[in-house]
Amino acid sequence: MKNLINDVIVQNSPILNRLANNFTTDQNEKEELVQETFIRSLKSIEKFINHPKIVAWLYVIMKNIYLNKYRRLTLYRTAEKELTYTGENRSSRNNAESRFVLGDIEKSIKSLSSENYEIISMYLEGFKYYEIAETMDIKEGTIKTRIHTIRRILRKKLNVYTNN
């Protein structure tokens, strides 16, 4: 089985490298995208080893990885802007305060149980509920409830930063 998987990876790597050009021109990013695609596909690749549409399946995985990364980056930038430009003087930046707030957010997230930490991390990275459910082997409805509960816990821990 390992040989079959190796053959699939070796055979399809050049194709995926070319397809990665649709997302980025940076060679390191392309290689990272292709590697991440194969890593994510290993969970179900046995089903697709001899499938005629394996490249299409791998391309969808690659596209989702790229979109999730883009969403995560956009979310991070938005959060950074919100934290950086708070206060009356929006043109000045208070990096020390931003680092302090980000540190508190990070501590609060890391204080969660390992399972809840993994769930909220995947959620913040842009994974969809069903993707988290599949990865964690938990029902999608349970994931939605857990995320709601985790957000409420984090809101309570970080209530010092809310505008009253």
Short mmCIF file of N, CA, C and O in Angstrom, two decimals, residues 108-110 112-127 132 136 143 146-152 154:
data_model
loop_
_atom_site.label_atom_id
_atom_site.label_comp_id
_atom_site.label_asym_id
_atom_site.label_seq_id
_atom_site.Cartn_x
_atom_site.Cartn_y
_atom_site.Cartn_z
N SER A 108 -5.79 32.68 26.80
CA SER A 108 -7.16 32.21 27.02
C SER A 108 -7.47 30.99 26.16
O SER A 108 -8.09 30.03 26.63
N ILE A 109 -7.04 31.02 24.91
CA ILE A 109 -7.28 29.89 24.01
C ILE A 109 -6.50 28.67 24.48
O ILE A 109 -7.02 27.56 24.51
N LYS A 110 -5.24 28.88 24.90
CA LYS A 110 -4.41 27.75 25.33
C LYS A 110 -4.88 27.16 26.66
O LYS A 110 -4.53 26.03 26.98
N LEU A 112 -7.84 26.31 27.31
CA LEU A 112 -8.94 25.37 27.03
C LEU A 112 -8.43 23.94 27.09
O LEU A 112 -7.22 23.69 26.97
N SER A 113 -9.35 22.99 27.21
CA SER A 113 -8.96 21.58 27.16
C SER A 113 -8.34 21.31 25.78
O SER A 113 -8.60 22.05 24.82
N SER A 114 -7.54 20.26 25.69
CA SER A 114 -6.84 20.00 24.42
C SER A 114 -7.83 19.80 23.27
O SER A 114 -7.60 20.27 22.16
N GLU A 115 -8.94 19.12 23.53
CA GLU A 115 -9.93 18.89 22.47
C GLU A 115 -10.59 20.20 22.04
O GLU A 115 -10.71 20.48 20.85
N ASN A 116 -10.98 21.03 23.02
CA ASN A 116 -11.59 22.32 22.70
C ASN A 116 -10.59 23.25 22.01
O ASN A 116 -10.95 24.00 21.12
N TYR A 117 -9.33 23.17 22.44
CA TYR A 117 -8.28 23.97 21.80
C TYR A 117 -8.16 23.60 20.33
O TYR A 117 -8.09 24.46 19.46
N GLU A 118 -8.15 22.30 20.05
CA GLU A 118 -8.04 21.84 18.66
C GLU A 118 -9.25 22.27 17.84
O GLU A 118 -9.12 22.73 16.70
N ILE A 119 -10.44 22.17 18.43
CA ILE A 119 -11.67 22.55 17.72
C ILE A 119 -11.65 24.04 17.39
O ILE A 119 -11.88 24.43 16.24
N ILE A 120 -11.36 24.89 18.37
CA ILE A 120 -11.39 26.34 18.12
C ILE A 120 -10.25 26.76 17.21
O ILE A 120 -10.41 27.66 16.38
N SER A 121 -9.11 26.08 17.29
CA SER A 121 -7.99 26.39 16.39
C SER A 121 -8.37 26.12 14.95
O SER A 121 -8.11 26.93 14.06
N MET A 122 -8.99 24.97 14.71
CA MET A 122 -9.42 24.63 13.36
C MET A 122 -10.47 25.62 12.88
O MET A 122 -10.44 26.07 11.73
N TYR A 123 -11.38 26.00 13.76
CA TYR A 123 -12.44 26.96 13.41
C TYR A 123 -11.81 28.30 13.03
O TYR A 123 -12.18 28.90 12.02
N LEU A 124 -10.84 28.76 13.81
CA LEU A 124 -10.18 30.04 13.52
C LEU A 124 -9.32 29.97 12.26
O LEU A 124 -9.09 31.00 11.63
N GLU A 125 -8.87 28.78 11.91
CA GLU A 125 -8.09 28.61 10.69
C GLU A 125 -8.96 28.59 9.45
O GLU A 125 -8.47 28.58 8.33
N GLY A 126 -10.28 28.57 9.65
CA GLY A 126 -11.18 28.64 8.51
C GLY A 126 -11.80 27.32 8.10
O GLY A 126 -12.46 27.24 7.07
N PHE A 127 -11.57 26.27 8.88
CA PHE A 127 -12.18 24.99 8.55
C PHE A 127 -13.69 25.10 8.72
O PHE A 127 -14.19 25.80 9.59
N ILE A 132 -14.22 19.96 10.53
CA ILE A 132 -13.80 19.77 11.92
C ILE A 132 -14.41 18.48 12.46
O ILE A 132 -13.74 17.69 13.13
N MET A 136 -12.22 15.41 13.86
CA MET A 136 -12.32 15.09 15.28
C MET A 136 -13.16 13.84 15.54
O MET A 136 -13.22 13.37 16.67
N ILE A 143 -20.10 19.79 17.19
CA ILE A 143 -19.04 20.77 16.90
C ILE A 143 -19.61 22.18 16.97
O ILE A 143 -19.00 23.07 17.58
N ARG A 146 -20.15 23.03 20.57
CA ARG A 146 -18.87 23.23 21.25
C ARG A 146 -18.27 24.59 20.90
O ARG A 146 -17.76 25.29 21.77
N ILE A 147 -18.31 24.95 19.62
CA ILE A 147 -17.74 26.24 19.21
C ILE A 147 -18.51 27.38 19.88
O ILE A 147 -17.90 28.34 20.36
N HIS A 148 -19.82 27.26 19.93
CA HIS A 148 -20.63 28.29 20.60
C HIS A 148 -20.22 28.40 22.07
O HIS A 148 -20.01 29.51 22.59
N THR A 149 -20.07 27.26 22.73
CA THR A 149 -19.70 27.25 24.15
C THR A 149 -18.29 27.80 24.34
O THR A 149 -18.05 28.60 25.26
N ILE A 150 -17.36 27.39 23.50
CA ILE A 150 -15.97 27.87 23.60
C ILE A 150 -15.93 29.38 23.41
O ILE A 150 -15.23 30.08 24.16
N ARG A 151 -16.67 29.89 22.44
CA ARG A 151 -16.69 31.34 22.21
C ARG A 151 -17.23 32.07 23.43
O ARG A 151 -16.74 33.13 23.81
N ARG A 152 -18.26 31.49 24.06
CA ARG A 152 -18.83 32.12 25.25
C ARG A 152 -17.81 32.12 26.39
O ARG A 152 -17.65 33.11 27.10
N LEU A 154 -14.50 32.07 26.06
CA LEU A 154 -13.45 33.04 25.72
C LEU A 154 -13.95 34.47 25.92
O LEU A 154 -13.20 35.33 26.40
#
